[in-house]
Structures are given as C-alpha cells and as structure tokens.
Short mmCIF file of C-alpha atoms in Angstrom, two decimals:
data_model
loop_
_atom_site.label_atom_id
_atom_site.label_comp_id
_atom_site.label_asym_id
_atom_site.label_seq_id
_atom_site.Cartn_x
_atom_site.Cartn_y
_atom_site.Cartn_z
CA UNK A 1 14.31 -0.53 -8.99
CA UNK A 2 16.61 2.01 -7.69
CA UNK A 3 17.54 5.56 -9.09
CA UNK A 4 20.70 6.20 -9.34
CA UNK A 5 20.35 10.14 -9.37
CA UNK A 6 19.30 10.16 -5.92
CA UNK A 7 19.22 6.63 -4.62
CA UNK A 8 15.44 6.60 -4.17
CA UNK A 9 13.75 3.28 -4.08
CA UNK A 10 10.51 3.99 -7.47
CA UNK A 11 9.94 0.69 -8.27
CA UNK A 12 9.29 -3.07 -6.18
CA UNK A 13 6.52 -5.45 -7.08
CA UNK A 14 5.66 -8.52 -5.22
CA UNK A 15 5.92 -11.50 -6.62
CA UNK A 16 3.90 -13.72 -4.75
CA UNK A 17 0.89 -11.55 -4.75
CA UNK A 18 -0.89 -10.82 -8.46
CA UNK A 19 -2.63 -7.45 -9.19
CA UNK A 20 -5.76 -9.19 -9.97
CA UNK A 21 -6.53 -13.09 -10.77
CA UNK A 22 -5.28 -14.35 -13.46
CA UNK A 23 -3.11 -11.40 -14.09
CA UNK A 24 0.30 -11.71 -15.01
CA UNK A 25 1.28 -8.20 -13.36
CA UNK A 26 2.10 -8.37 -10.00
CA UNK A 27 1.23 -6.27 -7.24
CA UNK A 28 3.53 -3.05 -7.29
CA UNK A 29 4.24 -1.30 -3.91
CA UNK A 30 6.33 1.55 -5.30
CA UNK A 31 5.81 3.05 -8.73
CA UNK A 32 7.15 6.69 -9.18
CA UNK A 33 6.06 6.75 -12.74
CA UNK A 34 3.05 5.21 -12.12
CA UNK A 35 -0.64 5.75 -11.62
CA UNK A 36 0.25 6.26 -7.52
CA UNK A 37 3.39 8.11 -7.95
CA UNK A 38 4.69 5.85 -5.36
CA UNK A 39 8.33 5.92 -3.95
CA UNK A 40 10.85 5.82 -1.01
CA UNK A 41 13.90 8.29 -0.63
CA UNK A 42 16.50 8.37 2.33
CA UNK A 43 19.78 10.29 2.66
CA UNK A 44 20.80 13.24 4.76
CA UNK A 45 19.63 17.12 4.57
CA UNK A 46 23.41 19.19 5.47
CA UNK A 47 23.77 22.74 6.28
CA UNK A 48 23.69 25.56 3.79
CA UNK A 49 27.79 26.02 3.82
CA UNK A 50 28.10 22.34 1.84
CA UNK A 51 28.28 22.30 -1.49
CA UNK A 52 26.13 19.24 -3.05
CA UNK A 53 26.70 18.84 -6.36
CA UNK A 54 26.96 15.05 -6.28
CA UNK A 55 27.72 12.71 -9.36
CA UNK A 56 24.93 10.09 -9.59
CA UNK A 57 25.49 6.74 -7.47
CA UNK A 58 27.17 3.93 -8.71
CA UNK A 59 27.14 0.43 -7.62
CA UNK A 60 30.47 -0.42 -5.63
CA UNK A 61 29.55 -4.11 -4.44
CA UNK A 62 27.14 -7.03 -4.66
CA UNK A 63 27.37 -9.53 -2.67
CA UNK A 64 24.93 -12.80 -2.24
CA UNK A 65 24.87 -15.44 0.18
CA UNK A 66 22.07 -17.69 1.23
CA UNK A 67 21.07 -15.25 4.33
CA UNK A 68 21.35 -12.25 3.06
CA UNK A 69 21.75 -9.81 -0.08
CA UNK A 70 23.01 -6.61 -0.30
CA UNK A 71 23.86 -3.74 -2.71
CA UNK A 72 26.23 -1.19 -1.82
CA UNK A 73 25.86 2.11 -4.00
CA UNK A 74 28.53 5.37 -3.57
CA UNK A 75 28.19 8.93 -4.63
CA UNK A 76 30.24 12.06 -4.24
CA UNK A 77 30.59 15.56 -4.31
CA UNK A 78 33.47 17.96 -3.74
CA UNK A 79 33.25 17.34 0.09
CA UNK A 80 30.99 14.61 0.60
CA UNK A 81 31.44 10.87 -0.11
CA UNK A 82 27.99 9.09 0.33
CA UNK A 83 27.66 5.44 0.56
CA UNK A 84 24.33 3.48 0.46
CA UNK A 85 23.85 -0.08 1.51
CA UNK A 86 20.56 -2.20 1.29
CA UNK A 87 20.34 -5.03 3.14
CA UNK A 88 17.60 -7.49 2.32
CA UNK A 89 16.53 -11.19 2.86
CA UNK A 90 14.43 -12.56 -0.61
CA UNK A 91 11.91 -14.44 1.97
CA UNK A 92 10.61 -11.42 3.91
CA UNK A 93 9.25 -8.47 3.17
CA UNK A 94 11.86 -5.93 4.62
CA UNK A 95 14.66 -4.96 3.88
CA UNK A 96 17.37 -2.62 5.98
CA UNK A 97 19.21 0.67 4.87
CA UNK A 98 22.61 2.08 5.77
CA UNK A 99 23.76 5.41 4.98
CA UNK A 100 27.19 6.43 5.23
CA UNK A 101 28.47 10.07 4.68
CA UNK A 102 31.85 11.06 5.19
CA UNK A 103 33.41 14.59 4.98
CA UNK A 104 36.02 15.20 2.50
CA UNK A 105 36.56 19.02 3.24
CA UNK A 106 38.14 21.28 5.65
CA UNK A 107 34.93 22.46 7.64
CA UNK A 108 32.31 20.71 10.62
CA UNK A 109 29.07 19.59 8.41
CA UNK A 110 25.90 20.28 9.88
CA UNK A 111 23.67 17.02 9.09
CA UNK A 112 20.98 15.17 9.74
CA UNK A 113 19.44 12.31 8.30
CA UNK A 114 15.62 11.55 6.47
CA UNK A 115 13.93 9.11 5.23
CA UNK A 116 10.44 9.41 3.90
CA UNK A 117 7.86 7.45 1.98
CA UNK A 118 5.41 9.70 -0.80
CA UNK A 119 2.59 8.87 -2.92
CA UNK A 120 -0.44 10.31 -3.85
CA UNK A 121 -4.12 10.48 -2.78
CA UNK A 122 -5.52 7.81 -5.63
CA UNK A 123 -6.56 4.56 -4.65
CA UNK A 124 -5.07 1.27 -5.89
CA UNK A 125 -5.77 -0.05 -9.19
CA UNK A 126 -9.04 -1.91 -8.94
CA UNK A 127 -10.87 -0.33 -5.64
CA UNK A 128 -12.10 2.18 -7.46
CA UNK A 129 -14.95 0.97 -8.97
CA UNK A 130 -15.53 -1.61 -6.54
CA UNK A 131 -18.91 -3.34 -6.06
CA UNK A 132 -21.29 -1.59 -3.11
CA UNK A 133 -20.11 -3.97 -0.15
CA UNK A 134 -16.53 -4.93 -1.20
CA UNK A 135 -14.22 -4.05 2.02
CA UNK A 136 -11.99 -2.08 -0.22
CA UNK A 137 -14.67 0.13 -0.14
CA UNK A 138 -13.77 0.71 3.69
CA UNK A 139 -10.17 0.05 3.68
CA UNK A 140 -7.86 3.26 5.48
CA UNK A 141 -6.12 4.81 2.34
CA UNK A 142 -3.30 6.81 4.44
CA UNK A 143 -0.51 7.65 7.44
CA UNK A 144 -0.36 5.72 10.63
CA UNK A 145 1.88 6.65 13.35
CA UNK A 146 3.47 4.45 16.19
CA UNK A 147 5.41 6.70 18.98
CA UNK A 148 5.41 6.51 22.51
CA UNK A 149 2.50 8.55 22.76
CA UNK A 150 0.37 6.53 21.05
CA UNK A 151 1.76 3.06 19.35
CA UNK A 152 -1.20 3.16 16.78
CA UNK A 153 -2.44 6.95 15.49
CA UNK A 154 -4.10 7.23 12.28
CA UNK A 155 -3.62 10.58 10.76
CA UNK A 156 -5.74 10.88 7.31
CA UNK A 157 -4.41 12.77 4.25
CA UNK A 158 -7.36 15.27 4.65
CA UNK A 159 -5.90 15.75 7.88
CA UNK A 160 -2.34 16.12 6.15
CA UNK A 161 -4.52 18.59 3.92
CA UNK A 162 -5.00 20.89 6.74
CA UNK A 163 -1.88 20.81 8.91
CA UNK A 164 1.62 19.26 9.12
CA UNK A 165 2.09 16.34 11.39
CA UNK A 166 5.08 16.26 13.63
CA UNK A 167 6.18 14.51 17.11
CA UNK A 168 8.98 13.25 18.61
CA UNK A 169 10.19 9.88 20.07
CA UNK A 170 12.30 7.43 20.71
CA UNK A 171 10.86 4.85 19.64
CA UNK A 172 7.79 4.10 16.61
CA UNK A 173 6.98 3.47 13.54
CA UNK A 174 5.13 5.34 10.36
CA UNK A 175 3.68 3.59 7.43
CA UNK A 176 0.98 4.28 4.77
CA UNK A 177 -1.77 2.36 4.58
CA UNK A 178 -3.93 0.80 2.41
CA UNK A 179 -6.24 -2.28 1.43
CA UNK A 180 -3.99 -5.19 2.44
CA UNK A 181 -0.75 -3.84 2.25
CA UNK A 182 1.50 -1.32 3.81
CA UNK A 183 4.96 0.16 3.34
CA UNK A 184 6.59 1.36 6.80
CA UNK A 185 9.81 2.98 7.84
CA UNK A 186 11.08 1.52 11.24
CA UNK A 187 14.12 4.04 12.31
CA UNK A 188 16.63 2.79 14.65
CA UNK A 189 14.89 2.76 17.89
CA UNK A 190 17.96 4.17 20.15
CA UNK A 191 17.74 7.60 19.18
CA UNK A 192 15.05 10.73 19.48
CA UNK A 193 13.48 11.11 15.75
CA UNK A 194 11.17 13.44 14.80
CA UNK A 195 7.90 11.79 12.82
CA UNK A 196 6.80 13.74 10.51
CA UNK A 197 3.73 13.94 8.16
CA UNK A 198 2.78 16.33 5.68
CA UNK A 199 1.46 17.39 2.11
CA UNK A 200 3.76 18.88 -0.74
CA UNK A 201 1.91 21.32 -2.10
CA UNK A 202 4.28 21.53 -4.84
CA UNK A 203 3.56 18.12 -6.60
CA UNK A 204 0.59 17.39 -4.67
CA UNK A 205 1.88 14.33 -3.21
CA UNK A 206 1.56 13.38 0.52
CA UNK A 207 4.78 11.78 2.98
CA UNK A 208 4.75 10.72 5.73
CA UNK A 209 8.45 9.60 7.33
CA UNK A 210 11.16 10.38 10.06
CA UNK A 211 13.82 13.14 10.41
CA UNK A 212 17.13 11.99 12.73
CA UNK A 213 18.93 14.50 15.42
CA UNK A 214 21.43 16.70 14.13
CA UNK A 215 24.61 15.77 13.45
CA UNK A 216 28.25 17.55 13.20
CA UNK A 217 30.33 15.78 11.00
CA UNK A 218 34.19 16.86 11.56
CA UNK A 219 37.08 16.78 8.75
CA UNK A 220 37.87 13.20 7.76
CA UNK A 221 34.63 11.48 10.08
CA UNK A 222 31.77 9.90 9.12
CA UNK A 223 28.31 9.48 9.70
CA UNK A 224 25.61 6.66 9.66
CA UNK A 225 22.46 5.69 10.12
CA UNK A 226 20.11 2.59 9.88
CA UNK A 227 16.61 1.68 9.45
CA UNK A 228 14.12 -1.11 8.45
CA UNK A 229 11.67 -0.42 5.32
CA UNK A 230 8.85 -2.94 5.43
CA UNK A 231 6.49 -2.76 2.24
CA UNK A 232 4.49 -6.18 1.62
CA UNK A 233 0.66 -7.35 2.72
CA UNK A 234 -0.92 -7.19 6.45
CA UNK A 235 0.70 -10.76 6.99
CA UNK A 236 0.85 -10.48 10.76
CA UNK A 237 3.81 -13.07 11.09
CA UNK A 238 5.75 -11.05 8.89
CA UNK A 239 5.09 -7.62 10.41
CA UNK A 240 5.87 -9.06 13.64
CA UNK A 241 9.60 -9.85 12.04
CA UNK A 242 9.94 -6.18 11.53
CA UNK A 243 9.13 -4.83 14.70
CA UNK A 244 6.56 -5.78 17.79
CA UNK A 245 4.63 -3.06 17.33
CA UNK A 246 3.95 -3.33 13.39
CA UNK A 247 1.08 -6.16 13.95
CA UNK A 248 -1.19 -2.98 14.95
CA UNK A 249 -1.46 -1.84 11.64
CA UNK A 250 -3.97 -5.12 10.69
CA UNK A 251 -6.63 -3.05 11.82
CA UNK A 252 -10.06 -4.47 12.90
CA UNK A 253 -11.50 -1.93 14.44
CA UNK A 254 -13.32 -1.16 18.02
CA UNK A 255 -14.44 -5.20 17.59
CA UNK A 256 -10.18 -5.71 17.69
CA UNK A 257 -11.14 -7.66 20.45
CA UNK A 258 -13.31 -10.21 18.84
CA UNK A 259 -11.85 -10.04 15.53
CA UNK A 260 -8.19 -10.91 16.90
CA UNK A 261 -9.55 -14.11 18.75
CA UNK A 262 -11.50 -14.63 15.46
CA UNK A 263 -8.57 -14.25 12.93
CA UNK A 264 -6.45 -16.75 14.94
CA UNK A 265 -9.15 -19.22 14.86
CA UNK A 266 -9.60 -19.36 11.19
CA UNK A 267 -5.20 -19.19 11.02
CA UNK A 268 -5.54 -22.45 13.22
CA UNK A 269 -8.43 -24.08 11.48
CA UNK A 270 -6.71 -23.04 7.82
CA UNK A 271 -3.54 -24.81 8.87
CA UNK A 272 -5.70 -28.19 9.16
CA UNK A 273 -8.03 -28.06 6.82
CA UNK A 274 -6.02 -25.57 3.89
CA UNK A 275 -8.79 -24.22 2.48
CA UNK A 276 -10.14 -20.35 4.24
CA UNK A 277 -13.65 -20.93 3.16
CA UNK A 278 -13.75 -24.51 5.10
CA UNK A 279 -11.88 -22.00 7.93
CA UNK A 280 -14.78 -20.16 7.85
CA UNK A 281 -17.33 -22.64 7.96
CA UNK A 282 -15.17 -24.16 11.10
CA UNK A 283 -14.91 -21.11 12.98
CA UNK A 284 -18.45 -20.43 12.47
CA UNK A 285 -19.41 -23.64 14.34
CA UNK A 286 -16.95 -22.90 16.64
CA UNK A 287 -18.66 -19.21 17.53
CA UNK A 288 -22.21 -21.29 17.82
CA UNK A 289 -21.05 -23.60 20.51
CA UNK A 290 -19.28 -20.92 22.39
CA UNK A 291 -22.18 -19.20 22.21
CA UNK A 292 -24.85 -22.03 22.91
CA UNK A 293 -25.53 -21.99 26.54
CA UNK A 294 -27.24 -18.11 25.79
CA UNK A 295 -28.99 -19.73 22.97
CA UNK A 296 -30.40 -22.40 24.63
CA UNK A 297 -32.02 -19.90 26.80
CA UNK A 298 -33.36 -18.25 23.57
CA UNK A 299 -34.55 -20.75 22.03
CA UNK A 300 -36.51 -22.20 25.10
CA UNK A 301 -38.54 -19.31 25.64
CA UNK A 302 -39.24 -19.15 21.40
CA UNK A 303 -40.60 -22.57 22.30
CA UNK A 304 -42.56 -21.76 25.02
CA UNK A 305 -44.10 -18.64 22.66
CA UNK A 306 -45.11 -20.81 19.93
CA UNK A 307 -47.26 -23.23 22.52
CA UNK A 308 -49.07 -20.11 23.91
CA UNK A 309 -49.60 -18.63 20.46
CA UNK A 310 -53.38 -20.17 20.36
CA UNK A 311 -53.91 -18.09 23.74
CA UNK A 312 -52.62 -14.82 22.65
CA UNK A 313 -54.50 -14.95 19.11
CA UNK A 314 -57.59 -16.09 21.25
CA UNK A 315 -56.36 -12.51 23.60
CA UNK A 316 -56.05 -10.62 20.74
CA UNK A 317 -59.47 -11.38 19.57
CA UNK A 318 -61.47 -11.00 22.43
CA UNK A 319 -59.87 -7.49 23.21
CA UNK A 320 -59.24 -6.14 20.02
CA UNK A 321 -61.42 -3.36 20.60
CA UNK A 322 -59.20 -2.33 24.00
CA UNK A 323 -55.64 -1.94 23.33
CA UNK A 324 -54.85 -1.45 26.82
CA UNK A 325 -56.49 -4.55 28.28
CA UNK A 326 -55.26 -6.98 26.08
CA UNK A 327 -51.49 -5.52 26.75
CA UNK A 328 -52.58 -5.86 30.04
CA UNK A 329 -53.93 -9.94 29.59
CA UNK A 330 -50.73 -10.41 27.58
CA UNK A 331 -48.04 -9.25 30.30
CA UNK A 332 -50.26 -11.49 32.30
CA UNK A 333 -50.35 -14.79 30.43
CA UNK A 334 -46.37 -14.23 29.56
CA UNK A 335 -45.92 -14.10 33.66
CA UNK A 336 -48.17 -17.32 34.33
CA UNK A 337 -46.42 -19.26 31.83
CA UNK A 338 -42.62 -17.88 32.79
CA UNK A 339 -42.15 -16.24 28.78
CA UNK A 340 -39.70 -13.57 28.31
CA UNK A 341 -40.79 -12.15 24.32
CA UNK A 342 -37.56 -10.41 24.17
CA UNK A 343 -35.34 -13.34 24.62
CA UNK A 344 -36.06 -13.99 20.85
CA UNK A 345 -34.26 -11.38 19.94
CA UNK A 346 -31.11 -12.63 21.82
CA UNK A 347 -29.65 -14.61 19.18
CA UNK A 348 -29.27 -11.54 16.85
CA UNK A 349 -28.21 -9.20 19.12
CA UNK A 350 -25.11 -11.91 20.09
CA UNK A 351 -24.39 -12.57 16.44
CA UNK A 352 -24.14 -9.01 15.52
CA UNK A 353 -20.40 -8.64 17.18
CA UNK A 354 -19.75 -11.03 15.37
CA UNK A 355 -20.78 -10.52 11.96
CA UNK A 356 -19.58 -7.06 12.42
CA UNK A 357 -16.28 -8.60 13.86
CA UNK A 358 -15.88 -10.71 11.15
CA UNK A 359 -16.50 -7.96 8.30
CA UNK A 360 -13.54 -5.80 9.40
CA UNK A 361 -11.40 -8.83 9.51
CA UNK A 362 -12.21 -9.43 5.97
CA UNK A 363 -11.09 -5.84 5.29
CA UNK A 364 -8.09 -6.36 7.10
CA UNK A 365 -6.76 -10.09 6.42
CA UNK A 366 -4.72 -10.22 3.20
CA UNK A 367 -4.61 -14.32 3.38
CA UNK A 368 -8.47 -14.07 2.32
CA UNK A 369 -7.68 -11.95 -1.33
CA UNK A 370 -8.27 -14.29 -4.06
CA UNK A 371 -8.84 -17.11 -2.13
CA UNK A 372 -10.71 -19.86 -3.27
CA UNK A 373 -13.89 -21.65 -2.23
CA UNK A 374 -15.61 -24.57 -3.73
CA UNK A 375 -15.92 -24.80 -7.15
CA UNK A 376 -16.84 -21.25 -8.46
CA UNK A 377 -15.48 -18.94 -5.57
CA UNK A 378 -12.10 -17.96 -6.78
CA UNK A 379 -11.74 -14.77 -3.90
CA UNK A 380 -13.63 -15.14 -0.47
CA UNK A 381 -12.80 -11.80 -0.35
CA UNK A 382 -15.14 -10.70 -3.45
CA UNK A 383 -18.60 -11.04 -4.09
CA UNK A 384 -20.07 -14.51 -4.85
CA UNK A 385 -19.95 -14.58 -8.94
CA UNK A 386 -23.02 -16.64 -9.44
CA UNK A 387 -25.12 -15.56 -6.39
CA UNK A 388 -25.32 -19.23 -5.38
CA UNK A 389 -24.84 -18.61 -1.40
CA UNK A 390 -26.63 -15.61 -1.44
CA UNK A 391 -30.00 -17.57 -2.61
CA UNK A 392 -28.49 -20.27 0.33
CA UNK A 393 -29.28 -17.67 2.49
CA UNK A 394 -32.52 -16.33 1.32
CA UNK A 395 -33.57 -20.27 2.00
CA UNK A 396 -31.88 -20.09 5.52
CA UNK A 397 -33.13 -16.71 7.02
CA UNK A 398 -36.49 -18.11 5.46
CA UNK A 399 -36.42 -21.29 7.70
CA UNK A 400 -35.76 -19.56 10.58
CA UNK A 401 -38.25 -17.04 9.89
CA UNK A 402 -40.59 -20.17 9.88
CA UNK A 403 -39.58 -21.13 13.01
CA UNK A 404 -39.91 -18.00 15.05
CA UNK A 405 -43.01 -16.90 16.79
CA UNK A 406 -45.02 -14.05 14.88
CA UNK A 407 -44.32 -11.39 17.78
CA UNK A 408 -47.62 -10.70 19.61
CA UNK A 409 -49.77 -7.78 18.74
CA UNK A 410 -48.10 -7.06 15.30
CA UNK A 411 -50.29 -5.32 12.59
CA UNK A 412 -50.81 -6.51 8.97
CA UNK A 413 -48.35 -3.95 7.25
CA UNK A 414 -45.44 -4.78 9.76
CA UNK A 415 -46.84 -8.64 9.50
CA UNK A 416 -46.15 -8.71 5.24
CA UNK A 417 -42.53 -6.59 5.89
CA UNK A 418 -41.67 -8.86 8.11
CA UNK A 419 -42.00 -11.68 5.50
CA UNK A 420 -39.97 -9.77 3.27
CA UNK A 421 -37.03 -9.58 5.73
CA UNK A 422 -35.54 -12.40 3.69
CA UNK A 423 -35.45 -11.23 0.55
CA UNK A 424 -34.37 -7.57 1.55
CA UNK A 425 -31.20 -9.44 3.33
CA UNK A 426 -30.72 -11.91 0.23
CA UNK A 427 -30.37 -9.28 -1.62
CA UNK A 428 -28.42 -7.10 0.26
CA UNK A 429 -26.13 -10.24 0.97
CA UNK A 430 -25.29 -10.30 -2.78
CA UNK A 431 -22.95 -7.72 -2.94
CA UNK A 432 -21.34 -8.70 0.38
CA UNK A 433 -18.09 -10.60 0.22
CA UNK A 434 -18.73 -14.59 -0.19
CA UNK A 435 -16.88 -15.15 3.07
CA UNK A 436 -19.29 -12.99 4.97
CA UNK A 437 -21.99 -14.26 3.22
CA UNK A 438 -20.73 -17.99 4.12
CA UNK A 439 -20.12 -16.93 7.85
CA UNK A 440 -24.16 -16.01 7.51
CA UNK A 441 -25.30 -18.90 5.94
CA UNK A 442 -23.86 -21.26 8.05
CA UNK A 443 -24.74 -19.29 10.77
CA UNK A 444 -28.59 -19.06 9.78
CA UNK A 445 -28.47 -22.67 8.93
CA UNK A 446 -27.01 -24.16 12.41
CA UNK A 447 -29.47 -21.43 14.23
CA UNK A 448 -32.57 -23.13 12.17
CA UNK A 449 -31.70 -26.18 13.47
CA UNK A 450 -31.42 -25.37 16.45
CA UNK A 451 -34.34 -23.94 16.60
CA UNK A 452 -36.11 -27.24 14.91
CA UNK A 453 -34.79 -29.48 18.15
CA UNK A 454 -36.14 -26.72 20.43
CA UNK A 455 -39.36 -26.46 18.93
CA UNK A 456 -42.17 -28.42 20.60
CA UNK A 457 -44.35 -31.32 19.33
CA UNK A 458 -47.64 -29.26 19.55
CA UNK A 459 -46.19 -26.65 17.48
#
C-alpha cells in the first residue's frame, strides 16, 4: 500500500507466511497505522532556496509482464517534477526503487537523496507473551549495519536511545531486525552513502537508513537514484538474491560456525525426506556418528567404571573413616586398571555445542515456524502441545542415568539430586521448542544405546 501524499511504502503483508496458524491474516511487514507503526519512505531532502509545495503523486504507468512489475508514480511542485518507479518481481521478496527529480526552475538545486525504514520499539504481535523458552524470547528486535568496516554490526535501539548512529561507505547494507524476518535497504553500491541510525524523539519512533552525496541539479537536468528494499523472512536463498552480504543477518550466534554446517544439513536432509522434524531426527544421527570415535572412548572407560564399582564401594568402606587414604587407594586402583572418571563426562561436554548450536538456529531459521511434526506438532518451532516428547525424554535421560556409573565418593544428598536430574530437565524441556526437545531425545536415546552395547556382561 502506497501513500500517495508522500510516496511512502505503510502497508505490505506476506502472503505466503500467516500471522499465526490457522489465521487468516497474514504476516504484515509494514503497517503505519498499525500496532508497530511500521513504514518505508524514500525521496530527496533539497536546499532551503526550493520551494516544495508538491501536489500528491499520481500513478502515470503500470505495466506487467511475466518478469517484472512496475508502478511509476509522478508529483510536482512549482520547480520540481518527481517521478517514482518500483520495480518488483511477485516471486521474491525485493523489490527496487527509482527516483527521478528534475528541475523545472531557473536556479542550481542543492539535493541529496534518503531513504529510511521507521518503526517503533514494540515487539511483533504474538512474542509478547511468549512461553519461558520460546526463541522469540531471544530474537534481536532492532538495526543491523553492513559497511566496509564491519559487514555485520548490530546497533540496539537502546543504543539508538543514547546516541545517533552514522558512518560512511561505499558499500553495505542496513536492515531492522526481528524474529524471522527483516526489512533492509540495499543502496546502490557505486557511490559513498552515509548510514545512518537514530531515534525521533518527536514521535518516538526509531530509523535506521542511508543518506546519498550531494547533488547539484542545474536548470532543465535531472537526478536519480536506485536501491533494493528487501522485507520478507531470514530465507537465506532469498537474501542471497538481494545482495551477498544479506545472508549475515540469519544470525546464530558465536556457535555460527556449527550452526551454519548444521542448518545446511537439515536444508539437505528436508529436501529428501520433506518433513523438518524427520530433518531433525536425521541430522541428529548424523552429529552422533561424526561424533562417535570420541564417544567410543567415553563410553569404554564408563565400562571399565562399572566393572571396578565392587572395588571402590569395597574402598570406600574400608576407609571411610580417612578421607585422604581412600582418595589416595582410589587414584590408585583407577591407574592399575587404566580408568579415566572424567571421560564420562565427555559426551556432555561434546553435545553441549551442539544443543546450544542448534537452539540459536531455531531462533534464527524461519523454515522451522509452524512447521509440522507427527501427528500433534503443528510448529517445531513452539512448545510441544501435549508434552508427549518431553515425558520421551524424562524416559531417555532416565536410561542413561541407569547406565552411568554412580561417580565415586558421592554423598547421599548429591546421590538423591542426582536422581532427580531427570525430572528437573523433563521439566525444564517442556517449555523448550519441540524441535530442540526432539534433537534431545533422539540424542539421549542413541547415547543410551550406545551405552547398552558398551556396557559389560558382569555389569
């Protein structure tokens, strides 16, 4: 929806992507008059000796063809003619902007171009009173900055709150942020801009966006300008369409590293199977081989600590009264027999990359919002409705609890915590998205076993 008093872009909804399930509203990324006071303005800012008392725009042209669309829209004043064209493809999710100005009076025009996303500081409909766990919980609400400084700069409104943003460059990006979708300018990337970021303290909104060089128009000339407005989800293919850089703004953290490798697993395995939660489970299995030849190790010394367990009870007994010795007969039975206690602990510590890994990419992957899992998961991304994996993976942790060696020396109180462990997680677990809770699970399940063929006879 476009205003004609200014040409400002207030209103564009996407289509393919509903508010909530089973809504019939669909996801608005622009809404001046709405809760988020969300729009997009461009034009030019002239010098103080041009009189701008423009008529509204009009639409001049519309044309269609199977490529491309685009809307041309004019204005003018007593010495400016203004043109607007909007360029834009219905299969992606950007679209490109020309201005035109030309000067209709006697006089050089001092000019310069802007364009400029603003919004305010409230969350999207529906993160607000998100459950304790849900990644929108954790999503960045707010600017980001590409420039040749620094291709990927975060710059919060409380930041915004204090002081102005401002750098230039050649080339970059800004965009505003939030859970799963984005709206970016991408100027033309020939030129110096200036990127700027600040707070109007007038209507309490926040904008982030780019100011061009200046500009002398002469009697009779023209200027233009050009740039890209992206606003859709944090589909990496598509931001990649936009501009090379873009991609960055699928955040997933200091674990990008893992969580990259991870999200393009799950893309390949979700392109076979078609389903994210049998991605999941896939990708999961995958981590656990990749992972096995450490785990082997682990699990060969948790072996070798259940057959000595008879001897260290036997220790503890004997020396109970000298804390010191029987640390001391301990060390020494653990060297005889070639045990290392803390390799138990291994298989954790790997996972926890991992499961950290995978969290943020569940904050960051849009393809995971309401997607569906078995019979009653309608949104990975959400908490399981009926608590069904969550008791899974009470029964899980359990087993492997089972499995593991009591570690040596442990007293009574940290003895019944310790059998609590997998309840406190259970229920921790319940208000974690089902796809982390599925990564778990599966996870848990495959370690049990593991630990089941490593576990001797004489256990």
């Amino acid at each position: 929806e476009i205003d004609l008093k200014d040409g400002s872009i207030n209103k564009a909804e996407l289509k393919e992507y509903p508010e909530e399930i089973g809504s019939e509203s669909n996801k608005l990324m622009f809404d001046a008059c709405g809760r988020n006071e969300y729009s997009q303005l461009s034009g030019f800012v002239f010098g103080d000796n041009v009189k701008q008392n423009f008529l509204v725009f009009k639409i001049e042209d519309i044309n269609r063809s199977s490529i491309e669309n685009s809307y041309t829209f004019v204005r003018e004043s007593s010495s400016l003619k203004e043109s607007k064209i909007i360029y834009f493809n219905p299969e992606n999710y950007f679209i490109k902007v020309k201005h035109i100005v030309r000067n209709l009076s006697s006089e050089v025009i001092d000019s310069s171009f802007y364009s400029k996303i603003e919004r305010n500081s409230l969350k999207p409909p529906g993160i607000d009173g998100a459950f304790f766990g849900d990644p929108a919980n954790f999503a960045y609400l707010g600017p980001v900055f590409s420039t040749e400084s620094d291709n990927y700069q975060k710059v919060g409104l409380s930041e915004l709150e204090e002081a102005d943003f401002k750098e230039n460059s050649i080339k970059g990006w800004t965009a505003f942020l939030e859970h799963y979708f984005l709206t970016a300018i991408i100027p033309d990337q020939q030129n110096i801009n200036v990127f700027v970021g600040k707070k109007n303290k007038t209507n309490e909104r926040f904008s982030v966006g780019v100011v061009g060089r200046p500009v002398k128009i002469q009697p009779s000339q023209e200027a233009s300008f050009t740039y890209s407005l992206y606003f859709g989800p944090k589909v990496q293919s598509e931001l990649s369409k936009a501009n090379q850089d873009l991609p960055l703004a699928v955040d997933y953290g200091f674990l990008y590293w893992i969580g990259q490798p991870m999200f393009l697993a799950m893309q390949f395995f979700f392109d076979m199977v078609g389903n994210w939660g049998w991605a999941i489970v896939l990708v999961t299995l995958l981590i656990k081989i990749i992972l096995w030849p450490l785990s082997y190790v682990s699990y060969k010394s948790m072996g070798k600590m259940r057959q000595i367990q008879p001897q260290l009870k036997d220790i503890q007994e004997r020396l109970s009264g000298d804390r010191q010795a029987m640390s001391q007969a301990m060390m020494k039975l653990y060297k005889d027999e070639k045990v290392n206690p803390a390799l138990g602990c291994l298989p954790m510590l790997l996972q926890m990359p991992f499961f950290l890994a995978f969290y943020w990419v569940l904050i960051e992957t849009v393809e995971l919002r309401y997607a569906p899992f078995l019979i009653w998961i309608t949104d990975l991304s959400s908490r399981d409705p009926l608590f069904i994996l969550p008791i899974l993976n009470i029964g899980a942790m359990w087993a492997m609890q089972m499995l593991q060696p009591q570690p040596a020396g442990i007293d009574p109180i940290q003895a019944r915590i310790f059998k609590f462990m997998p309840l406190i997680f259970g229920v921790m677990f319940a208000f974690f998205p089902a796809g982390l809770v599925l990564y778990w699970l599966i996870n848990s399940l495959v370690s049990a076993i593991q630990m089941l063929l490593h576990s001797p006879k004489s256990a």
